[in-house]
Coordinates of N, CA and C in Angstrom, one line a residue:
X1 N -33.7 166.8 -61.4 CA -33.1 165.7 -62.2 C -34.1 164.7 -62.7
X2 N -35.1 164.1 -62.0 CA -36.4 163.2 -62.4 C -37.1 164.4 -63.6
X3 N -37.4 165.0 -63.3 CA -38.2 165.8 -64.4 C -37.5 165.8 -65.5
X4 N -36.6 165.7 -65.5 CA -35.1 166.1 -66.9 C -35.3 164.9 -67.4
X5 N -35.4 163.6 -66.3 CA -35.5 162.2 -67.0 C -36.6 161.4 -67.9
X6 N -37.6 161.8 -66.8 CA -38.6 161.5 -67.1 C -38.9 162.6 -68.8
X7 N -39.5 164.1 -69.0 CA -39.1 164.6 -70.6 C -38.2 163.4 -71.0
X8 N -37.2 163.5 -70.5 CA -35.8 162.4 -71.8 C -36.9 161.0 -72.0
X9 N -37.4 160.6 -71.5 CA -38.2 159.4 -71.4 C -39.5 159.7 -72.5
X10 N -40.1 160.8 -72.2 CA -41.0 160.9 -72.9 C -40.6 161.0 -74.7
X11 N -39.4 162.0 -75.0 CA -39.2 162.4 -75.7 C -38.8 161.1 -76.7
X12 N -38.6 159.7 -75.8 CA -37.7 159.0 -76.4 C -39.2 158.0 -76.9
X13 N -40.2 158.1 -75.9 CA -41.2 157.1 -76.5 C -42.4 157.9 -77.7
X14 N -42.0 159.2 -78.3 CA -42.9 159.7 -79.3 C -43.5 160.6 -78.3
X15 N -43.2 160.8 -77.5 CA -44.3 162.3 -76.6 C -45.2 161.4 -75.9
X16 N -45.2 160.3 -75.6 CA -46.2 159.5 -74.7 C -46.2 159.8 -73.1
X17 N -46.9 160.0 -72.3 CA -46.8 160.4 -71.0 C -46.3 159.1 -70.3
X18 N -45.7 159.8 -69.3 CA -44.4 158.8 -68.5 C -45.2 159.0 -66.4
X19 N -45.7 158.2 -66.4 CA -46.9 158.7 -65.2 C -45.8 157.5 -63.7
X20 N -44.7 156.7 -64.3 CA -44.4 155.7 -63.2 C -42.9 155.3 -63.5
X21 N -42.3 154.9 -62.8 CA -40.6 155.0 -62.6 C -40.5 153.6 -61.2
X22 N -39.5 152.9 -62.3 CA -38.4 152.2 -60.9 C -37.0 152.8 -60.8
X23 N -36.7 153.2 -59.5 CA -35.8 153.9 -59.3 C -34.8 153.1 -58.6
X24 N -33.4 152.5 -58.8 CA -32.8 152.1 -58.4 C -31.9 152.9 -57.0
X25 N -32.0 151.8 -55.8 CA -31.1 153.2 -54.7 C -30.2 152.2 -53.9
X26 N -29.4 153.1 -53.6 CA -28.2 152.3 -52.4 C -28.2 151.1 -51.6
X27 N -28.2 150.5 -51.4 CA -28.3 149.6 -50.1 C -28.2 150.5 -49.4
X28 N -28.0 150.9 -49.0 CA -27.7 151.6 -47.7 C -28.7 153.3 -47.6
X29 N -29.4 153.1 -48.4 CA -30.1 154.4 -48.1 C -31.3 154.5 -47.4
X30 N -31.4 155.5 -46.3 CA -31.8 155.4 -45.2 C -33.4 155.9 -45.4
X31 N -33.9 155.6 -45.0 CA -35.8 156.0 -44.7 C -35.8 157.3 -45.1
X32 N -35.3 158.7 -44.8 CA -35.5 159.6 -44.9 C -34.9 159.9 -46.0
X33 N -34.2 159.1 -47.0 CA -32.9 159.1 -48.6 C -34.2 159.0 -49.1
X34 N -35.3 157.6 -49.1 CA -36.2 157.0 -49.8 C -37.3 158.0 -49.8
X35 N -37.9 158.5 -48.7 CA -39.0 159.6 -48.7 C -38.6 160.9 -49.4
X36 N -37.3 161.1 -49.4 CA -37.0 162.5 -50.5 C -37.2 162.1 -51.2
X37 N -36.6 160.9 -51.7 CA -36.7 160.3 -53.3 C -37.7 160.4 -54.0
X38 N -38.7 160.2 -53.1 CA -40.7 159.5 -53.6 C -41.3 161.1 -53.5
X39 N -40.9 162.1 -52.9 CA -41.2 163.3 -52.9 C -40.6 164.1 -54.0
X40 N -39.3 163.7 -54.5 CA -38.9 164.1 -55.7 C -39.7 164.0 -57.2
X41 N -40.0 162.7 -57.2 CA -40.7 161.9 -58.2 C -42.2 162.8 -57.8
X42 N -42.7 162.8 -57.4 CA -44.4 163.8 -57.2 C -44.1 164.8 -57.6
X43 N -42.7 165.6 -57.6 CA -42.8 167.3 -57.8 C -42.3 167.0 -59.5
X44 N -42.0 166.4 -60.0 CA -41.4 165.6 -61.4 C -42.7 165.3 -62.3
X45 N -43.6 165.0 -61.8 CA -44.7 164.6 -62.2 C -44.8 163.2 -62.4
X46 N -44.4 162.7 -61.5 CA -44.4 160.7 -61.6 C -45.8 160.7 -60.0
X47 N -46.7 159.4 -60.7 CA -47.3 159.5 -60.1 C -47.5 158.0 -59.4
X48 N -46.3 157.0 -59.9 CA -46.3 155.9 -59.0 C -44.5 155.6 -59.2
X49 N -44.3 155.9 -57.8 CA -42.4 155.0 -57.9 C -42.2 153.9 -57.3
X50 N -41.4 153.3 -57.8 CA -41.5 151.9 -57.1 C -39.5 151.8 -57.0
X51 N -39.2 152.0 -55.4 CA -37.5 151.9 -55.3 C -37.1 150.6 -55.0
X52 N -36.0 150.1 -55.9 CA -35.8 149.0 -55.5 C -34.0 149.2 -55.3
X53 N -33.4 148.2 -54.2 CA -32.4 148.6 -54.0 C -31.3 148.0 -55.2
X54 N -30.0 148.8 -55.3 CA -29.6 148.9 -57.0 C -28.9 147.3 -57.3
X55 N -28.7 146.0 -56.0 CA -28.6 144.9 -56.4 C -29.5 144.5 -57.4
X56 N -30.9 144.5 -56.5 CA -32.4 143.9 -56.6 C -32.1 144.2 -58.3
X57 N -32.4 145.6 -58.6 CA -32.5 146.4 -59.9 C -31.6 145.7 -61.2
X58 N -30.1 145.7 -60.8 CA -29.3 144.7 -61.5 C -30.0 143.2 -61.8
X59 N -30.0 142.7 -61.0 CA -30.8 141.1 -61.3 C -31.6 141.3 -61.8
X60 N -32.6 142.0 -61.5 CA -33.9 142.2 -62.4 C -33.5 142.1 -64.3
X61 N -32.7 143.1 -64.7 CA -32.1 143.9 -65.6 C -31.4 142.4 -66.1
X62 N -30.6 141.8 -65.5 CA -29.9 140.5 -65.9 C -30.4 139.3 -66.3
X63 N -31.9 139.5 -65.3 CA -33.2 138.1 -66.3 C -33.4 138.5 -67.0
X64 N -33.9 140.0 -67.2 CA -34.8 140.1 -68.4 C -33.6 140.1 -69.8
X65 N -32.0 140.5 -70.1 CA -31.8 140.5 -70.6 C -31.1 140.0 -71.1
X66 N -30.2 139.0 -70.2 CA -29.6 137.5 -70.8 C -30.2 136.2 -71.0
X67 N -30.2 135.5 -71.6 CA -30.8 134.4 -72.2 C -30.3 133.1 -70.4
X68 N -28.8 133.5 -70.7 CA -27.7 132.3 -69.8 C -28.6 132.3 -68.2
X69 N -28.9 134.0 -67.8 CA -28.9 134.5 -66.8 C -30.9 133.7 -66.2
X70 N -31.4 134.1 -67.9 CA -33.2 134.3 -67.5 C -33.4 132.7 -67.0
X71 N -32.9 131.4 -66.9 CA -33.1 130.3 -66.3 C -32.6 129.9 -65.1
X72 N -31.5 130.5 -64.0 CA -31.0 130.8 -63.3 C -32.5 130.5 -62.2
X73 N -31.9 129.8 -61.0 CA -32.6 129.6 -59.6 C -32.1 130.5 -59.2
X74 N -30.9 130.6 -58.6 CA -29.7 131.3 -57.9 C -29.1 132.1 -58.7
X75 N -29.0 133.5 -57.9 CA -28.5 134.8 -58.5 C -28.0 135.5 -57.6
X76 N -26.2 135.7 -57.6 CA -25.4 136.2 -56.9 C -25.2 138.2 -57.6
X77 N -25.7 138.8 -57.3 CA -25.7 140.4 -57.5 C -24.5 140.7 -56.8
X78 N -22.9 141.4 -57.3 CA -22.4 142.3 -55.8 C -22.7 144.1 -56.8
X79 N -22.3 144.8 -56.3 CA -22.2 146.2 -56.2 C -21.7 146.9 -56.1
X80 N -20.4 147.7 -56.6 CA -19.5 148.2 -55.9 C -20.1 149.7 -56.1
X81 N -19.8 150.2 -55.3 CA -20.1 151.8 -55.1 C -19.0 152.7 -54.8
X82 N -18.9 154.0 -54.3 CA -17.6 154.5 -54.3 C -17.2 154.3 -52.9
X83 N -18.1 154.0 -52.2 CA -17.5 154.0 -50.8 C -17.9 152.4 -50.4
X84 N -18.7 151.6 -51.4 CA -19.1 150.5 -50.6 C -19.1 149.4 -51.5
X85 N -19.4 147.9 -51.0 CA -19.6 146.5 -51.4 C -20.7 146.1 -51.2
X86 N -21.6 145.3 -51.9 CA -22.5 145.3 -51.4 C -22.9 143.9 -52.5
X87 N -23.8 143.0 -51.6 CA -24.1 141.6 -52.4 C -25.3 140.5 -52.2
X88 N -25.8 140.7 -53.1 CA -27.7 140.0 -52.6 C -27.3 138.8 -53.6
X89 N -28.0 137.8 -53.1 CA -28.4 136.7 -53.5 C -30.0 136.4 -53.6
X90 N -30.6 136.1 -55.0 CA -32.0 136.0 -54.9 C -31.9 134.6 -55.6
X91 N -33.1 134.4 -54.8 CA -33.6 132.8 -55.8 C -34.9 132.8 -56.4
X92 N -34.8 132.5 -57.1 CA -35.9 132.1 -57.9 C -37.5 131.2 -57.1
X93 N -38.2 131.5 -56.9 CA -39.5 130.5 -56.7 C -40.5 130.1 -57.6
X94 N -40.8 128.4 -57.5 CA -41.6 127.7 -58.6 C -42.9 128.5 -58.2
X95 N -43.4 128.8 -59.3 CA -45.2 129.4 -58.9 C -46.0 128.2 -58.2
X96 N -46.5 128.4 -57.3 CA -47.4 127.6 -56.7 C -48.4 127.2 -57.7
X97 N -48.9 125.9 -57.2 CA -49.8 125.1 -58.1 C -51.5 125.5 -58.1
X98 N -51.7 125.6 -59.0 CA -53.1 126.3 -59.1 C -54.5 125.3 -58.4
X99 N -54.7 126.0 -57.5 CA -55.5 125.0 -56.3 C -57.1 124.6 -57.0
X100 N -56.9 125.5 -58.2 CA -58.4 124.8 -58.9 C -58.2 124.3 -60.5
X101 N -57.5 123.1 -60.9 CA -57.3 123.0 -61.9 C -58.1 122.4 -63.0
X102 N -59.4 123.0 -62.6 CA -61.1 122.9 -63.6 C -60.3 124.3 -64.1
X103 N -60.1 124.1 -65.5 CA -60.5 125.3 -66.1 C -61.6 126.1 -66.0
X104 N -62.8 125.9 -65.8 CA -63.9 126.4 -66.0 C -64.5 125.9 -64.4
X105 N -64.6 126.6 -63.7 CA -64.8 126.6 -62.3 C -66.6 126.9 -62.2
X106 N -67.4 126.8 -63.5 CA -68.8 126.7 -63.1 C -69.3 126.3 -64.2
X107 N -68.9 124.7 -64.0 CA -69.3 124.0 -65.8 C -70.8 123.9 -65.4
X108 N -71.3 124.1 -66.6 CA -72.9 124.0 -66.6 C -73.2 122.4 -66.4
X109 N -74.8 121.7 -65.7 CA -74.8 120.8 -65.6 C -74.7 119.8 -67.0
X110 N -74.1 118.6 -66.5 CA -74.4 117.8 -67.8 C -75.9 117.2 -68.2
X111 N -76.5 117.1 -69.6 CA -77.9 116.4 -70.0 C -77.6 115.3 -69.5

């Protein structure tokens, strides 16, 4: 099924090679769900996967593509699944302050 996707992927960006995948998975999927997963993607020809659980993946998907959402501190994610509920809360953090604020960190001496 990754090999099917990844072609669909390719096919979709002009024949460009597709070498890396985020792969959305369960809450609930267990250590040995994630190591098939990552072993699926190598026999597929992906050569970096990055799984994130399918809350996480949603919020991600919700800054990048609402306007209302992309200023948001606080982000309530739930999930329904066929057998489950599931509900992350992420917050936002201010980037830390830049500990050297010389632009130019080896200004030449002054005449």
């Amino acid at each position: 099924m990754l090999a099917q996707l990844k072609g669909n992927a390719e096919t979709a960006l002009g024949g460009r090679s597709v070498l890396s995948a985020v792969v959305g998975v369960p809450v609930n999927a267990t250590p040995g769900m994630r190591a098939a997963l990552t072993a699926a993607s190598t026999r597929a020809g992906l050569q970096k996967i990055e799984l994130l659980s399918e809350p996480v993946a949603a919020a991600i998907a919700a800054l990048r593509e609402l306007p209302e959402v992309a200023t948001a501190r606080t982000l309530g994610v739930y999930a329904l699944g066929g057998r489950s509920f599931s509900f992350s809360v992420l917050r936002r953090l201010e980037a830390a302050p830049n500990p050297n604020p010389n632009p130019n960190p080896n200004p030449s001496p002054s005449p």
